PDB file of C-alpha atoms in Angstrom:
ATOM      1  CA  UNK Q   1      43.136 -25.922  35.637  1.00  0.00           C
ATOM      2  CA  UNK Q   2      43.656 -23.961  33.005  1.00  0.00           C
ATOM      3  CA  UNK Q   3      40.827 -20.739  33.715  1.00  0.00           C
ATOM      4  CA  UNK Q   4      39.104 -19.088  30.201  1.00  0.00           C
ATOM      5  CA  UNK Q   5      39.066 -15.074  30.186  1.00  0.00           C
ATOM      6  CA  UNK Q   6      36.218 -13.366  29.614  1.00  0.00           C
ATOM      7  CA  UNK Q   7      37.397 -11.769  26.796  1.00  0.00           C
ATOM      8  CA  UNK Q   8      38.134 -15.233  25.342  1.00  0.00           C
ATOM      9  CA  UNK Q   9      35.169 -17.099  25.856  1.00  0.00           C
ATOM     10  CA  UNK Q  10      32.935 -14.105  24.075  1.00  0.00           C
ATOM     11  CA  UNK Q  11      35.306 -14.299  21.063  1.00  0.00           C
ATOM     12  CA  UNK Q  12      34.335 -18.223  21.199  1.00  0.00           C
ATOM     13  CA  UNK Q  13      31.095 -17.200  21.161  1.00  0.00           C
ATOM     14  CA  UNK Q  14      31.475 -15.075  18.088  1.00  0.00           C
ATOM     15  CA  UNK Q  15      32.103 -18.415  16.261  1.00  0.00           C
ATOM     16  CA  UNK Q  16      28.801 -19.382  16.490  1.00  0.00           C
ATOM     17  CA  UNK Q  17      27.244 -16.172  15.107  1.00  0.00           C
ATOM     18  CA  UNK Q  18      29.482 -16.831  12.323  1.00  0.00           C
ATOM     19  CA  UNK Q  19      28.121 -20.471  11.864  1.00  0.00           C
ATOM     20  CA  UNK Q  20      24.540 -19.359  12.496  1.00  0.00           C
ATOM     21  CA  UNK Q  21      24.538 -16.733   9.705  1.00  0.00           C
ATOM     22  CA  UNK Q  22      25.802 -18.831   7.377  1.00  0.00           C
ATOM     23  CA  UNK Q  23      29.519 -16.646   7.171  1.00  0.00           C
ATOM     24  CA  UNK Q  24      33.047 -17.345   6.758  1.00  0.00           C
ATOM     25  CA  UNK Q  25      34.588 -18.466   9.802  1.00  0.00           C
ATOM     26  CA  UNK Q  26      36.455 -15.972  11.979  1.00  0.00           C
ATOM     27  CA  UNK Q  27      34.438 -13.036  10.224  1.00  0.00           C
ATOM     28  CA  UNK Q  28      32.815 -11.370  13.450  1.00  0.00           C
ATOM     29  CA  UNK Q  29      36.813 -11.726  14.778  1.00  0.00           C
ATOM     30  CA  UNK Q  30      37.923  -9.840  11.697  1.00  0.00           C
ATOM     31  CA  UNK Q  31      35.324  -7.059  12.302  1.00  0.00           C
ATOM     32  CA  UNK Q  32      36.217  -6.595  15.721  1.00  0.00           C
ATOM     33  CA  UNK Q  33      40.224  -6.005  14.610  1.00  0.00           C
ATOM     34  CA  UNK Q  34      38.572  -3.623  12.268  1.00  0.00           C
ATOM     35  CA  UNK Q  35      36.532  -2.115  15.034  1.00  0.00           C
ATOM     36  CA  UNK Q  36      39.707  -1.658  17.536  1.00  0.00           C
ATOM     37  CA  UNK Q  37      41.552  -0.289  14.563  1.00  0.00           C
ATOM     38  CA  UNK Q  38      38.938   2.613  14.001  1.00  0.00           C
ATOM     39  CA  UNK Q  39      38.799   3.334  17.650  1.00  0.00           C
ATOM     40  CA  UNK Q  40      42.623   3.712  17.918  1.00  0.00           C
ATOM     41  CA  UNK Q  41      42.555   6.103  15.057  1.00  0.00           C
ATOM     42  CA  UNK Q  42      39.271   8.033  16.232  1.00  0.00           C
ATOM     43  CA  UNK Q  43      41.350   8.263  19.695  1.00  0.00           C
ATOM     44  CA  UNK Q  44      38.266   7.232  21.722  1.00  0.00           C
ATOM     45  CA  UNK Q  45      38.659   6.717  25.478  1.00  0.00           C
ATOM     46  CA  UNK Q  46      39.938   3.152  26.532  1.00  0.00           C
ATOM     47  CA  UNK Q  47      36.887   2.065  28.121  1.00  0.00           C
ATOM     48  CA  UNK Q  48      34.625   2.628  24.886  1.00  0.00           C
ATOM     49  CA  UNK Q  49      37.333   0.914  23.075  1.00  0.00           C
ATOM     50  CA  UNK Q  50      36.820  -1.940  25.370  1.00  0.00           C
ATOM     51  CA  UNK Q  51      33.064  -1.684  24.835  1.00  0.00           C
ATOM     52  CA  UNK Q  52      33.219  -1.415  21.144  1.00  0.00           C
ATOM     53  CA  UNK Q  53      35.777  -4.906  21.340  1.00  0.00           C
ATOM     54  CA  UNK Q  54      32.358  -6.738  23.665  1.00  0.00           C
ATOM     55  CA  UNK Q  55      29.477  -5.349  21.150  1.00  0.00           C
ATOM     56  CA  UNK Q  56      31.382  -6.191  18.390  1.00  0.00           C
ATOM     57  CA  UNK Q  57      31.734  -9.834  19.336  1.00  0.00           C
ATOM     58  CA  UNK Q  58      28.223 -10.380  20.520  1.00  0.00           C
ATOM     59  CA  UNK Q  59      26.289  -8.329  17.788  1.00  0.00           C
ATOM     60  CA  UNK Q  60      25.655 -10.920  15.553  1.00  0.00           C
ATOM     61  CA  UNK Q  61      25.300 -13.626  18.497  1.00  0.00           C
ATOM     62  CA  UNK Q  62      21.401 -12.896  18.680  1.00  0.00           C
ATOM     63  CA  UNK Q  63      21.501 -14.705  15.277  1.00  0.00           C
ATOM     64  CA  UNK Q  64      20.940 -18.218  17.486  1.00  0.00           C
ATOM     65  CA  UNK Q  65      17.565 -16.431  19.337  1.00  0.00           C
ATOM     66  CA  UNK Q  66      16.170 -15.691  16.053  1.00  0.00           C
ATOM     67  CA  UNK Q  67      16.772 -18.055  13.612  1.00  0.00           C
ATOM     68  CA  UNK Q  68      13.713 -20.337  13.465  1.00  0.00           C
ATOM     69  CA  UNK Q  69      11.792 -16.954  13.128  1.00  0.00           C
ATOM     70  CA  UNK Q  70      13.757 -15.643  10.614  1.00  0.00           C
ATOM     71  CA  UNK Q  71      13.425 -19.511   8.931  1.00  0.00           C
ATOM     72  CA  UNK Q  72       9.657 -19.331   9.008  1.00  0.00           C
ATOM     73  CA  UNK Q  73       9.423 -15.909   7.247  1.00  0.00           C
ATOM     74  CA  UNK Q  74      12.397 -16.194   4.876  1.00  0.00           C
ATOM     75  CA  UNK Q  75      12.947 -19.687   4.098  1.00  0.00           C
ATOM     76  CA  UNK Q  76      16.815 -19.802   3.704  1.00  0.00           C
ATOM     77  CA  UNK Q  77      18.065 -17.287   6.535  1.00  0.00           C
ATOM     78  CA  UNK Q  78      21.733 -17.291   5.514  1.00  0.00           C
ATOM     79  CA  UNK Q  79      20.905 -16.211   2.205  1.00  0.00           C
ATOM     80  CA  UNK Q  80      18.948 -13.073   3.896  1.00  0.00           C
ATOM     81  CA  UNK Q  81      22.241 -12.237   5.864  1.00  0.00           C
ATOM     82  CA  UNK Q  82      24.340 -12.516   2.383  1.00  0.00           C
ATOM     83  CA  UNK Q  83      21.821  -9.876   0.577  1.00  0.00           C
ATOM     84  CA  UNK Q  84      21.422  -7.447   3.713  1.00  0.00           C
ATOM     85  CA  UNK Q  85      25.062  -5.532   2.018  1.00  0.00           C
ATOM     86  CA  UNK Q  86      23.963  -5.239  -1.517  1.00  0.00           C
ATOM     87  CA  UNK Q  87      21.809  -1.928  -1.379  1.00  0.00           C
ATOM     88  CA  UNK Q  88      21.308   0.672   1.384  1.00  0.00           C
ATOM     89  CA  UNK Q  89      18.596  -0.694   3.470  1.00  0.00           C
ATOM     90  CA  UNK Q  90      15.764   1.752   4.560  1.00  0.00           C
ATOM     91  CA  UNK Q  91      12.410   2.888   4.237  1.00  0.00           C
ATOM     92  CA  UNK Q  92      10.978   1.618   0.835  1.00  0.00           C
ATOM     93  CA  UNK Q  93      14.033   0.136   0.211  1.00  0.00           C
ATOM     94  CA  UNK Q  94      14.068  -1.690   3.126  1.00  0.00           C
ATOM     95  CA  UNK Q  95      10.691  -3.012   2.602  1.00  0.00           C
ATOM     96  CA  UNK Q  96      11.258  -4.107  -1.256  1.00  0.00           C
ATOM     97  CA  UNK Q  97      14.034  -6.163   0.241  1.00  0.00           C
ATOM     98  CA  UNK Q  98      12.234  -7.904   2.587  1.00  0.00           C
ATOM     99  CA  UNK Q  99       9.242  -8.531   0.152  1.00  0.00           C
ATOM    100  CA  UNK Q 100      11.595 -10.253  -2.319  1.00  0.00           C
ATOM    101  CA  UNK Q 101      12.739 -12.455   0.530  1.00  0.00           C
ATOM    102  CA  UNK Q 102       9.410 -13.460   2.469  1.00  0.00           C
ATOM    103  CA  UNK Q 103       8.670 -16.844   1.913  1.00  0.00           C
ATOM    104  CA  UNK Q 104      11.695 -17.680   0.237  1.00  0.00           C
ATOM    105  CA  UNK Q 105      11.697 -21.578  -1.114  1.00  0.00           C
ATOM    106  CA  UNK Q 106       7.937 -21.466  -0.891  1.00  0.00           C
ATOM    107  CA  UNK Q 107       5.115 -21.467  -3.110  1.00  0.00           C
ATOM    108  CA  UNK Q 108       3.790 -18.458  -4.405  1.00  0.00           C
ATOM    109  CA  UNK Q 109       0.539 -18.107  -2.429  1.00  0.00           C
ATOM    110  CA  UNK Q 110       2.271 -18.820   0.493  1.00  0.00           C
ATOM    111  CA  UNK Q 111       4.736 -15.989  -0.499  1.00  0.00           C
ATOM    112  CA  UNK Q 112       2.039 -13.767  -1.165  1.00  0.00           C
ATOM    113  CA  UNK Q 113       0.135 -14.440   1.920  1.00  0.00           C
ATOM    114  CA  UNK Q 114       3.167 -13.579   3.720  1.00  0.00           C
ATOM    115  CA  UNK Q 115       3.715 -10.082   1.682  1.00  0.00           C
ATOM    116  CA  UNK Q 116       0.250  -9.484   2.085  1.00  0.00           C
ATOM    117  CA  UNK Q 117       0.438  -9.486   6.194  1.00  0.00           C
ATOM    118  CA  UNK Q 118       3.859  -7.746   5.802  1.00  0.00           C
ATOM    119  CA  UNK Q 119       2.405  -4.809   3.972  1.00  0.00           C
ATOM    120  CA  UNK Q 120      -0.408  -4.963   6.068  1.00  0.00           C
ATOM    121  CA  UNK Q 121       0.972  -4.711   9.596  1.00  0.00           C
ATOM    122  CA  UNK Q 122       3.759  -2.130   8.645  1.00  0.00           C
ATOM    123  CA  UNK Q 123       5.899  -4.785   9.074  1.00  0.00           C
ATOM    124  CA  UNK Q 124       5.656  -5.410  12.669  1.00  0.00           C
ATOM    125  CA  UNK Q 125       6.409  -9.282  12.621  1.00  0.00           C
ATOM    126  CA  UNK Q 126      10.079  -8.744  11.044  1.00  0.00           C
ATOM    127  CA  UNK Q 127      10.511  -5.898  13.090  1.00  0.00           C
ATOM    128  CA  UNK Q 128      10.202  -8.320  16.315  1.00  0.00           C
ATOM    129  CA  UNK Q 129      12.644 -10.422  15.335  1.00  0.00           C
ATOM    130  CA  UNK Q 130      15.139  -7.837  14.860  1.00  0.00           C
ATOM    131  CA  UNK Q 131      14.368  -6.993  18.074  1.00  0.00           C
ATOM    132  CA  UNK Q 132      14.235  -9.949  19.974  1.00  0.00           C
ATOM    133  CA  UNK Q 133      18.108 -10.452  18.083  1.00  0.00           C
ATOM    134  CA  UNK Q 134      18.945  -7.364  19.628  1.00  0.00           C
ATOM    135  CA  UNK Q 135      17.162  -8.023  23.269  1.00  0.00           C
ATOM    136  CA  UNK Q 136      19.008 -11.425  23.352  1.00  0.00           C
ATOM    137  CA  UNK Q 137      22.798 -10.412  22.366  1.00  0.00           C
ATOM    138  CA  UNK Q 138      21.864  -7.461  25.242  1.00  0.00           C
ATOM    139  CA  UNK Q 139      20.917  -9.855  27.737  1.00  0.00           C
ATOM    140  CA  UNK Q 140      23.662 -11.994  27.589  1.00  0.00           C
ATOM    141  CA  UNK Q 141      25.917  -9.223  27.808  1.00  0.00           C
ATOM    142  CA  UNK Q 142      24.084  -8.464  30.853  1.00  0.00           C
ATOM    143  CA  UNK Q 143      24.263 -11.960  32.463  1.00  0.00           C
ATOM    144  CA  UNK Q 144      28.211 -11.781  31.318  1.00  0.00           C
ATOM    145  CA  UNK Q 145      28.316  -9.112  33.745  1.00  0.00           C
ATOM    146  CA  UNK Q 146      29.325  -6.325  30.678  1.00  0.00           C
ATOM    147  CA  UNK Q 147      27.804  -3.222  31.855  1.00  0.00           C
ATOM    148  CA  UNK Q 148      25.596  -0.591  30.072  1.00  0.00           C
ATOM    149  CA  UNK Q 149      28.530   0.445  27.938  1.00  0.00           C
ATOM    150  CA  UNK Q 150      27.594  -2.613  26.313  1.00  0.00           C
ATOM    151  CA  UNK Q 151      24.349  -3.941  26.809  1.00  0.00           C
ATOM    152  CA  UNK Q 152      23.388  -0.503  25.601  1.00  0.00           C
ATOM    153  CA  UNK Q 153      24.716  -0.449  22.393  1.00  0.00           C
ATOM    154  CA  UNK Q 154      23.813  -3.787  21.534  1.00  0.00           C
ATOM    155  CA  UNK Q 155      20.407  -2.723  21.853  1.00  0.00           C
ATOM    156  CA  UNK Q 156      20.595  -0.534  18.567  1.00  0.00           C
ATOM    157  CA  UNK Q 157      22.389  -2.882  16.475  1.00  0.00           C
ATOM    158  CA  UNK Q 158      19.624  -2.666  13.696  1.00  0.00           C
ATOM    159  CA  UNK Q 159      19.584   1.360  14.216  1.00  0.00           C
ATOM    160  CA  UNK Q 160      20.976   3.933  11.595  1.00  0.00           C
ATOM    161  CA  UNK Q 161      22.732   7.148  11.783  1.00  0.00           C
ATOM    162  CA  UNK Q 162      19.188   8.810   9.930  1.00  0.00           C
ATOM    163  CA  UNK Q 163      17.462   7.720  12.616  1.00  0.00           C
ATOM    164  CA  UNK Q 164      15.526   5.213   9.900  1.00  0.00           C
ATOM    165  CA  UNK Q 165      16.735   1.578  11.530  1.00  0.00           C
ATOM    166  CA  UNK Q 166      14.571  -0.866  13.706  1.00  0.00           C
ATOM    167  CA  UNK Q 167      12.959   0.358  16.704  1.00  0.00           C
ATOM    168  CA  UNK Q 168      14.170   3.785  15.260  1.00  0.00           C
ATOM    169  CA  UNK Q 169      14.611   4.892  18.365  1.00  0.00           C
ATOM    170  CA  UNK Q 170      18.317   6.241  18.175  1.00  0.00           C
ATOM    171  CA  UNK Q 171      20.408   8.180  15.770  1.00  0.00           C
ATOM    172  CA  UNK Q 172      22.879  10.556  15.502  1.00  0.00           C
ATOM    173  CA  UNK Q 173      24.934  11.348  18.585  1.00  0.00           C
ATOM    174  CA  UNK Q 174      21.975   9.481  20.545  1.00  0.00           C
ATOM    175  CA  UNK Q 175      23.755   6.072  18.781  1.00  0.00           C
ATOM    176  CA  UNK Q 176      26.491   4.757  21.043  1.00  0.00           C
ATOM    177  CA  UNK Q 177      29.534   5.148  19.775  1.00  0.00           C
ATOM    178  CA  UNK Q 178      30.525   1.363  20.106  1.00  0.00           C
ATOM    179  CA  UNK Q 179      28.081   0.727  17.786  1.00  0.00           C
ATOM    180  CA  UNK Q 180      28.997   3.300  15.203  1.00  0.00           C
ATOM    181  CA  UNK Q 181      32.692   1.892  14.965  1.00  0.00           C
ATOM    182  CA  UNK Q 182      30.726  -1.677  14.842  1.00  0.00           C
ATOM    183  CA  UNK Q 183      28.591  -0.619  12.139  1.00  0.00           C
ATOM    184  CA  UNK Q 184      31.126   0.854   9.943  1.00  0.00           C
ATOM    185  CA  UNK Q 185      33.756  -2.144  10.617  1.00  0.00           C
ATOM    186  CA  UNK Q 186      30.703  -4.241   9.691  1.00  0.00           C
ATOM    187  CA  UNK Q 187      30.426  -2.476   6.290  1.00  0.00           C
ATOM    188  CA  UNK Q 188      34.505  -2.576   5.742  1.00  0.00           C
ATOM    189  CA  UNK Q 189      34.642  -6.216   6.258  1.00  0.00           C
ATOM    190  CA  UNK Q 190      31.877  -6.857   3.958  1.00  0.00           C
ATOM    191  CA  UNK Q 191      34.286  -4.556   1.030  1.00  0.00           C
ATOM    192  CA  UNK Q 192      37.593  -6.164   2.297  1.00  0.00           C
ATOM    193  CA  UNK Q 193      35.875  -9.689   1.480  1.00  0.00           C
ATOM    194  CA  UNK Q 194      34.343  -8.818  -1.857  1.00  0.00           C
ATOM    195  CA  UNK Q 195      37.600  -6.967  -2.897  1.00  0.00           C
ATOM    196  CA  UNK Q 196      39.856 -10.014  -1.831  1.00  0.00           C
ATOM    197  CA  UNK Q 197      37.700 -12.756  -2.928  1.00  0.00           C
ATOM    198  CA  UNK Q 198      37.250 -13.934   1.074  1.00  0.00           C
ATOM    199  CA  UNK Q 199      39.002 -13.642   4.236  1.00  0.00           C
ATOM    200  CA  UNK Q 200      42.654 -14.292   5.130  1.00  0.00           C
TER     201      UNK Q 200
END
């Protein structure tokens, strides 16, 4: 009987994230290769490098936990994901981005209602979905016994270096190094995709 290594299992799960987000297959794997190259260039210790590997592969797996909620709020959630890299999303820019996408594909009346509710609650419904995404990924990492070096960064998937992310509890050096590497690799993977017209 062939034994499957944990690294192989998690790499396979990353393909689910690609499918769930409507991204090209092996996009998360590409992001992970970039993450490891950045870790090597930065000279990080082996433990953090390993944590960055698993963090990268699992960061977007939470999309499977929130797909129905996202579809309810935004219609085509894959288009929402595709548009998230078009601009720097924080503060007013983030609010406008969300407002533009709420109720996608629905009637004007439904869209207006969702936008009003979003503004009245300061975006709590969207924040809950984002936090559920992170929690789902972190809980999976815990069940796989990947330890706090992976579980904690996964809770920070939507945090930002400037502290203006979601839930807004970490910024600067409080943001786990593994997640900082993943976020940078994610941006680089998007840029490479734009530059070459698709992944090779």
